[in-house]
């Protein structure tokens, strides 16, 4: 593409870009910056862009709200667990939907999508007594199951798209070469669907890391995740300690930003699966 | 190496009969080409031999053993696919080694086999490349290399050249045939291209709707086609067909005139006969020297050959092909001459060839 815009066009485009940047990055920038300010400096007007940074907020978070780090650990366990579980199930599901076509598979595919469209809370709340009876409330396993289940339907379809792009002749070539179905899947197909797995994993991880509602309903203490602590920070009895809250939010942001930046390529591939021929 | 015998082979997709009942014998070391229009069941048949499609009934024997219920890997066959089906994440070497690795061959054996195959196919400089870094012809060669390293008793090719451009196709045709002459492994090759079939095969099997129309050596099929289908399927340009009514030893073509053939079918033979003549067996003559007269419609010159399409008085087209460059132009009146001994005769009703 060559650049043939007039100066006015370029100015308007720049303006739009600036607006979008302020719109999307502005709040994050404000939070991250504020987490390094003293409480009194946070809401002064006009905002101070030049100030002496302090890590007081982080120290306070560590000393007065040390439950936050425990909760972050919980978030990590739950996010990784859900990602792995959803990854395995949707990989195998996608394989089955792509390679074993029958009336049964097409009906269940419709069902999976339909369930995904319902408000999650409607599907989940009736589970409460069951979960209680099974002794699963306030456990990591429960959140892992919930989050993974929530994403398996969509990720299975993403994986099916990836499998569909691999010509069936490749399977046949492997069979003729002497491979069993297990060897076909583990030595060939898994390598060719890595992009899809990566994209799907990011969705699950980010979702599980950020999720608030289910965690609030189903955990009380042991499996409490980081977003719950952040909300408690906001509603603290002695008023919101903004600096500490912003420090927590900043820490909460780090893994997501890192993950999405590192895996940007896979993410886009996953979102556009099936639209372009590999 | 092995002979392949198919007896009474039947294939259904649901209730649709793809192959009603098929018998075919392929000798050890033979190069057999299955040819026919799309949908004739040739690829299905090949995939049944490979073990990729179940056989509904009948016996498939490879090297004397019934293999109907064996998986592809237990049949000791190798297959080259139309789109090559190379493993995209593996190098050429890994692609070729894959089957040997699965069979748990040791490194020295693997290296030995790959060395031999890459020498035969000229793949040595490409061994460390990925498939996407290869041209179409090279990928084709790797697919063959992958087949060779396994020392199979039967090679199966499923339209392996149809993704290549015309020039490369001719070159690979020769390569595959010389590979066969060198390895002498029984080969079954599927194509819809009759030129490939004619040039490569020891034996051609012409299929239509799951049935063998005719099987035999290429030149036998060309010069003595068993029916109208084989007659028009093989040969390019295709054979001219002139429906006629037999009148003693003459063939009445209606308003186009009469042909005196070299055949006599006696009193009992059919009256409605289709006379077939190959374009290369027609000579153009001055109009007043021939019984059949026509107007030249189109002249196509390839340099080596001149193909002339003429229109008979009835509006029917006849195609004549002559070597070299023939001085003739569209719109001219010409006469069509034939050697009666090179005419083919078919029963118009059944389409079967009649012995002249």
Short mmCIF file of N, CA and C in Angstrom, two decimals, chain B residues 66-171:
data_model
loop_
_atom_site.label_atom_id
_atom_site.label_comp_id
_atom_site.label_asym_id
_atom_site.label_seq_id
_atom_site.Cartn_x
_atom_site.Cartn_y
_atom_site.Cartn_z
N UNK B 66 -5.46 -62.58 1.64
CA UNK B 66 -6.65 -61.74 1.63
C UNK B 66 -6.44 -60.59 2.61
N UNK B 67 -6.58 -59.35 2.13
CA UNK B 67 -6.25 -58.20 2.98
C UNK B 67 -7.46 -57.33 3.29
N UNK B 68 -8.64 -57.75 2.90
CA UNK B 68 -9.85 -56.94 3.11
C UNK B 68 -9.90 -56.26 4.48
N UNK B 69 -9.59 -57.04 5.51
CA UNK B 69 -9.78 -56.53 6.87
C UNK B 69 -8.50 -56.00 7.50
N UNK B 70 -7.46 -55.87 6.71
CA UNK B 70 -6.21 -55.34 7.28
C UNK B 70 -6.19 -53.82 7.17
N UNK B 71 -5.52 -53.17 8.13
CA UNK B 71 -5.38 -51.72 8.09
C UNK B 71 -4.35 -51.36 7.01
N UNK B 72 -4.33 -50.09 6.57
CA UNK B 72 -3.38 -49.71 5.52
C UNK B 72 -1.95 -50.14 5.83
N UNK B 73 -1.54 -49.97 7.09
CA UNK B 73 -0.12 -50.24 7.36
C UNK B 73 0.21 -51.72 7.28
N UNK B 74 -0.82 -52.57 7.46
CA UNK B 74 -0.55 -54.00 7.41
C UNK B 74 -0.55 -54.54 5.98
N UNK B 75 -0.88 -53.67 5.02
CA UNK B 75 -0.97 -54.16 3.64
C UNK B 75 0.34 -53.99 2.88
N UNK B 76 1.29 -53.32 3.49
CA UNK B 76 2.58 -53.06 2.86
C UNK B 76 2.43 -52.36 1.51
N UNK B 77 1.63 -51.30 1.51
CA UNK B 77 1.48 -50.50 0.31
C UNK B 77 1.99 -49.10 0.61
N UNK B 78 2.27 -48.34 -0.44
CA UNK B 78 2.61 -46.93 -0.25
C UNK B 78 1.78 -46.14 -1.23
N UNK B 79 1.38 -44.95 -0.82
CA UNK B 79 0.46 -44.20 -1.67
C UNK B 79 0.97 -42.77 -1.87
N UNK B 80 0.82 -42.28 -3.09
CA UNK B 80 1.15 -40.90 -3.40
C UNK B 80 -0.18 -40.19 -3.69
N UNK B 81 -0.43 -39.11 -2.94
CA UNK B 81 -1.71 -38.43 -3.03
C UNK B 81 -1.68 -37.28 -4.02
N UNK B 82 -2.88 -36.90 -4.45
CA UNK B 82 -3.01 -35.83 -5.43
C UNK B 82 -2.39 -34.51 -4.93
N UNK B 83 -2.66 -34.18 -3.67
CA UNK B 83 -2.10 -32.91 -3.16
C UNK B 83 -0.83 -33.15 -2.36
N UNK B 84 -0.16 -34.26 -2.63
CA UNK B 84 1.12 -34.66 -2.03
C UNK B 84 1.00 -35.08 -0.57
N UNK B 85 0.15 -34.38 0.22
CA UNK B 85 -0.06 -34.72 1.63
C UNK B 85 1.25 -34.88 2.38
N UNK B 86 2.17 -33.93 2.18
CA UNK B 86 3.40 -33.93 2.97
C UNK B 86 3.10 -33.31 4.33
N UNK B 87 3.79 -33.76 5.35
CA UNK B 87 3.58 -33.18 6.69
C UNK B 87 4.26 -31.82 6.72
N UNK B 88 3.47 -30.75 6.85
CA UNK B 88 4.02 -29.40 6.64
C UNK B 88 5.08 -28.99 7.67
N UNK B 89 5.01 -29.58 8.87
CA UNK B 89 5.94 -29.14 9.92
C UNK B 89 7.21 -29.97 9.93
N UNK B 90 7.33 -30.93 9.01
CA UNK B 90 8.52 -31.76 9.00
C UNK B 90 9.35 -31.45 7.76
N UNK B 91 10.69 -31.58 7.90
CA UNK B 91 11.56 -31.39 6.75
C UNK B 91 11.37 -32.57 5.80
N UNK B 92 11.98 -32.43 4.63
CA UNK B 92 11.91 -33.51 3.63
C UNK B 92 12.42 -34.81 4.26
N UNK B 93 13.53 -34.71 4.98
CA UNK B 93 14.11 -35.91 5.60
C UNK B 93 13.12 -36.52 6.60
N UNK B 94 12.53 -35.66 7.44
CA UNK B 94 11.60 -36.17 8.46
C UNK B 94 10.34 -36.76 7.82
N UNK B 95 9.90 -36.12 6.73
CA UNK B 95 8.75 -36.67 6.01
C UNK B 95 9.03 -38.09 5.55
N UNK B 96 10.24 -38.27 4.99
CA UNK B 96 10.56 -39.59 4.45
C UNK B 96 10.81 -40.59 5.58
N UNK B 97 11.32 -40.09 6.71
CA UNK B 97 11.67 -41.00 7.80
C UNK B 97 10.46 -41.41 8.64
N UNK B 98 9.35 -40.67 8.48
CA UNK B 98 8.22 -40.84 9.41
C UNK B 98 7.76 -42.30 9.52
N UNK B 99 7.56 -42.94 8.37
CA UNK B 99 7.04 -44.31 8.42
C UNK B 99 8.06 -45.25 9.06
N UNK B 100 9.34 -45.02 8.77
CA UNK B 100 10.38 -45.90 9.33
C UNK B 100 10.49 -45.70 10.84
N UNK B 101 10.32 -44.44 11.27
CA UNK B 101 10.36 -44.16 12.71
C UNK B 101 9.22 -44.89 13.41
N UNK B 102 8.04 -44.82 12.79
CA UNK B 102 6.89 -45.49 13.39
C UNK B 102 7.14 -46.99 13.48
N UNK B 103 7.86 -47.51 12.48
CA UNK B 103 8.15 -48.95 12.49
C UNK B 103 9.35 -49.26 13.38
N UNK B 104 9.85 -48.22 14.08
CA UNK B 104 10.96 -48.36 15.03
C UNK B 104 12.24 -48.88 14.37
N UNK B 105 12.50 -48.42 13.16
CA UNK B 105 13.75 -48.79 12.49
C UNK B 105 14.91 -48.04 13.15
N UNK B 106 16.10 -48.63 13.16
CA UNK B 106 17.22 -47.91 13.78
C UNK B 106 17.77 -46.85 12.82
N UNK B 107 18.60 -45.97 13.39
CA UNK B 107 19.02 -44.78 12.64
C UNK B 107 19.77 -45.15 11.37
N UNK B 108 20.61 -46.16 11.46
CA UNK B 108 21.40 -46.54 10.28
C UNK B 108 20.48 -47.00 9.15
N UNK B 109 19.47 -47.78 9.49
CA UNK B 109 18.52 -48.24 8.47
C UNK B 109 17.80 -47.05 7.84
N UNK B 110 17.33 -46.15 8.71
CA UNK B 110 16.60 -44.98 8.21
C UNK B 110 17.48 -44.18 7.26
N UNK B 111 18.72 -43.90 7.72
CA UNK B 111 19.63 -43.11 6.87
C UNK B 111 19.90 -43.82 5.55
N UNK B 112 20.06 -45.13 5.61
CA UNK B 112 20.32 -45.91 4.40
C UNK B 112 19.18 -45.78 3.40
N UNK B 113 17.96 -45.96 3.90
CA UNK B 113 16.79 -45.90 3.01
C UNK B 113 16.62 -44.50 2.42
N UNK B 114 16.80 -43.48 3.30
CA UNK B 114 16.61 -42.11 2.81
C UNK B 114 17.69 -41.77 1.79
N UNK B 115 18.92 -42.23 2.06
CA UNK B 115 20.02 -41.98 1.13
C UNK B 115 19.72 -42.55 -0.24
N UNK B 116 19.22 -43.77 -0.24
CA UNK B 116 18.96 -44.45 -1.51
C UNK B 116 17.81 -43.73 -2.27
N UNK B 117 16.73 -43.43 -1.52
CA UNK B 117 15.58 -42.79 -2.16
C UNK B 117 15.95 -41.40 -2.67
N UNK B 118 16.72 -40.65 -1.88
CA UNK B 118 17.01 -39.28 -2.32
C UNK B 118 17.99 -39.29 -3.48
N UNK B 119 18.78 -40.35 -3.57
CA UNK B 119 19.69 -40.45 -4.73
C UNK B 119 18.88 -40.75 -6.00
N UNK B 120 17.93 -41.68 -5.87
CA UNK B 120 17.10 -42.03 -7.03
C UNK B 120 16.32 -40.82 -7.53
N UNK B 121 15.81 -40.01 -6.59
CA UNK B 121 14.91 -38.92 -6.98
C UNK B 121 15.59 -37.56 -7.03
N UNK B 122 16.90 -37.53 -6.76
CA UNK B 122 17.61 -36.26 -6.78
C UNK B 122 17.17 -35.31 -5.67
N UNK B 123 16.89 -35.87 -4.50
CA UNK B 123 16.39 -35.04 -3.40
C UNK B 123 17.48 -34.64 -2.42
N UNK B 124 18.68 -35.16 -2.61
CA UNK B 124 19.74 -34.94 -1.61
C UNK B 124 19.90 -33.48 -1.19
N UNK B 125 19.91 -32.52 -2.13
CA UNK B 125 20.12 -31.13 -1.69
C UNK B 125 18.93 -30.53 -0.95
N UNK B 126 17.80 -31.21 -0.96
CA UNK B 126 16.58 -30.63 -0.40
C UNK B 126 16.21 -31.21 0.96
N UNK B 127 17.02 -32.14 1.45
CA UNK B 127 16.60 -32.93 2.62
C UNK B 127 16.23 -32.11 3.85
N UNK B 128 16.87 -30.95 4.03
CA UNK B 128 16.63 -30.20 5.26
C UNK B 128 15.56 -29.12 5.06
N UNK B 129 14.93 -29.08 3.90
CA UNK B 129 13.93 -28.04 3.66
C UNK B 129 12.55 -28.48 4.12
N UNK B 130 11.70 -27.49 4.34
CA UNK B 130 10.31 -27.77 4.67
C UNK B 130 9.50 -27.82 3.36
N UNK B 131 8.39 -28.54 3.36
CA UNK B 131 7.59 -28.64 2.13
C UNK B 131 7.25 -27.29 1.52
N UNK B 132 6.95 -26.28 2.37
CA UNK B 132 6.53 -25.01 1.78
C UNK B 132 7.68 -24.30 1.05
N UNK B 133 8.90 -24.79 1.25
CA UNK B 133 10.03 -24.17 0.54
C UNK B 133 10.34 -24.90 -0.76
N UNK B 134 9.46 -25.80 -1.18
CA UNK B 134 9.70 -26.58 -2.39
C UNK B 134 8.72 -26.20 -3.49
N UNK B 135 9.13 -26.44 -4.73
CA UNK B 135 8.20 -26.23 -5.85
C UNK B 135 7.28 -27.43 -5.98
N UNK B 136 6.26 -27.30 -6.80
CA UNK B 136 5.30 -28.38 -6.98
C UNK B 136 5.95 -29.69 -7.40
N UNK B 137 6.87 -29.62 -8.36
CA UNK B 137 7.53 -30.82 -8.84
C UNK B 137 8.38 -31.47 -7.76
N UNK B 138 9.05 -30.62 -6.97
CA UNK B 138 9.89 -31.15 -5.88
C UNK B 138 9.03 -31.82 -4.82
N UNK B 139 7.88 -31.20 -4.50
CA UNK B 139 6.99 -31.81 -3.51
C UNK B 139 6.52 -33.17 -3.99
N UNK B 140 6.21 -33.22 -5.29
CA UNK B 140 5.78 -34.48 -5.88
C UNK B 140 6.86 -35.54 -5.70
N UNK B 141 8.09 -35.12 -5.90
CA UNK B 141 9.20 -36.07 -5.78
C UNK B 141 9.37 -36.52 -4.34
N UNK B 142 9.16 -35.60 -3.39
CA UNK B 142 9.26 -35.98 -1.98
C UNK B 142 8.17 -36.99 -1.64
N UNK B 143 6.97 -36.74 -2.17
CA UNK B 143 5.88 -37.68 -1.92
C UNK B 143 6.25 -39.07 -2.44
N UNK B 144 6.92 -39.11 -3.57
CA UNK B 144 7.36 -40.40 -4.10
C UNK B 144 8.47 -40.99 -3.23
N UNK B 145 9.36 -40.10 -2.77
CA UNK B 145 10.44 -40.55 -1.90
C UNK B 145 9.89 -41.18 -0.63
N UNK B 146 8.85 -40.57 -0.08
CA UNK B 146 8.23 -41.08 1.13
C UNK B 146 7.66 -42.48 0.87
N UNK B 147 7.19 -42.66 -0.36
CA UNK B 147 6.65 -43.98 -0.72
C UNK B 147 7.77 -45.00 -0.90
N UNK B 148 8.86 -44.57 -1.52
CA UNK B 148 9.95 -45.51 -1.85
C UNK B 148 10.65 -46.04 -0.60
N UNK B 149 10.89 -45.16 0.39
CA UNK B 149 11.72 -45.57 1.53
C UNK B 149 11.15 -46.78 2.25
N UNK B 150 9.87 -47.03 2.05
CA UNK B 150 9.27 -48.12 2.82
C UNK B 150 9.41 -49.47 2.14
N UNK B 151 9.98 -49.47 0.92
CA UNK B 151 10.09 -50.73 0.18
C UNK B 151 8.75 -51.44 0.11
N UNK B 152 7.71 -50.78 -0.37
CA UNK B 152 6.39 -51.40 -0.33
C UNK B 152 6.27 -52.47 -1.41
N UNK B 153 5.28 -53.35 -1.28
CA UNK B 153 5.09 -54.33 -2.35
C UNK B 153 4.17 -53.79 -3.43
N UNK B 154 3.42 -52.74 -3.12
CA UNK B 154 2.59 -52.11 -4.16
C UNK B 154 2.64 -50.59 -3.99
N UNK B 155 2.80 -49.89 -5.12
CA UNK B 155 2.71 -48.43 -5.13
C UNK B 155 1.34 -48.01 -5.61
N UNK B 156 0.72 -47.08 -4.92
CA UNK B 156 -0.56 -46.55 -5.39
C UNK B 156 -0.40 -45.06 -5.66
N UNK B 157 -0.86 -44.63 -6.81
CA UNK B 157 -0.80 -43.20 -7.16
C UNK B 157 -2.21 -42.71 -7.42
N UNK B 158 -2.61 -41.65 -6.72
CA UNK B 158 -3.95 -41.10 -6.94
C UNK B 158 -3.84 -39.75 -7.64
N UNK B 159 -4.01 -39.75 -8.95
CA UNK B 159 -3.90 -38.53 -9.76
C UNK B 159 -2.73 -37.65 -9.32
N UNK B 160 -1.53 -38.18 -9.32
CA UNK B 160 -0.42 -37.44 -8.69
C UNK B 160 0.02 -36.22 -9.49
N UNK B 161 -0.34 -36.13 -10.76
CA UNK B 161 0.21 -35.03 -11.56
C UNK B 161 -0.79 -33.92 -11.82
N UNK B 162 -2.01 -34.06 -11.29
CA UNK B 162 -3.03 -33.11 -11.72
C UNK B 162 -2.84 -31.72 -11.13
N UNK B 163 -1.98 -31.57 -10.11
CA UNK B 163 -1.73 -30.23 -9.59
C UNK B 163 -0.53 -29.54 -10.24
N UNK B 164 0.08 -30.20 -11.21
CA UNK B 164 1.28 -29.63 -11.82
C UNK B 164 0.93 -28.96 -13.15
N UNK B 165 1.80 -28.03 -13.58
CA UNK B 165 1.53 -27.40 -14.87
C UNK B 165 1.90 -28.38 -16.00
N UNK B 166 1.42 -28.05 -17.20
CA UNK B 166 1.48 -29.01 -18.31
C UNK B 166 2.90 -29.52 -18.59
N UNK B 167 3.87 -28.61 -18.55
CA UNK B 167 5.23 -28.98 -18.91
C UNK B 167 5.81 -29.96 -17.88
N UNK B 168 5.59 -29.61 -16.61
CA UNK B 168 6.11 -30.43 -15.53
C UNK B 168 5.43 -31.80 -15.51
N UNK B 169 4.17 -31.79 -15.91
CA UNK B 169 3.41 -33.03 -15.93
C UNK B 169 4.06 -34.03 -16.88
N UNK B 170 4.46 -33.53 -18.05
CA UNK B 170 5.10 -34.40 -19.04
C UNK B 170 6.41 -34.95 -18.48
N UNK B 171 7.16 -34.07 -17.81
CA UNK B 171 8.45 -34.47 -17.26
C UNK B 171 8.28 -35.51 -16.15
#
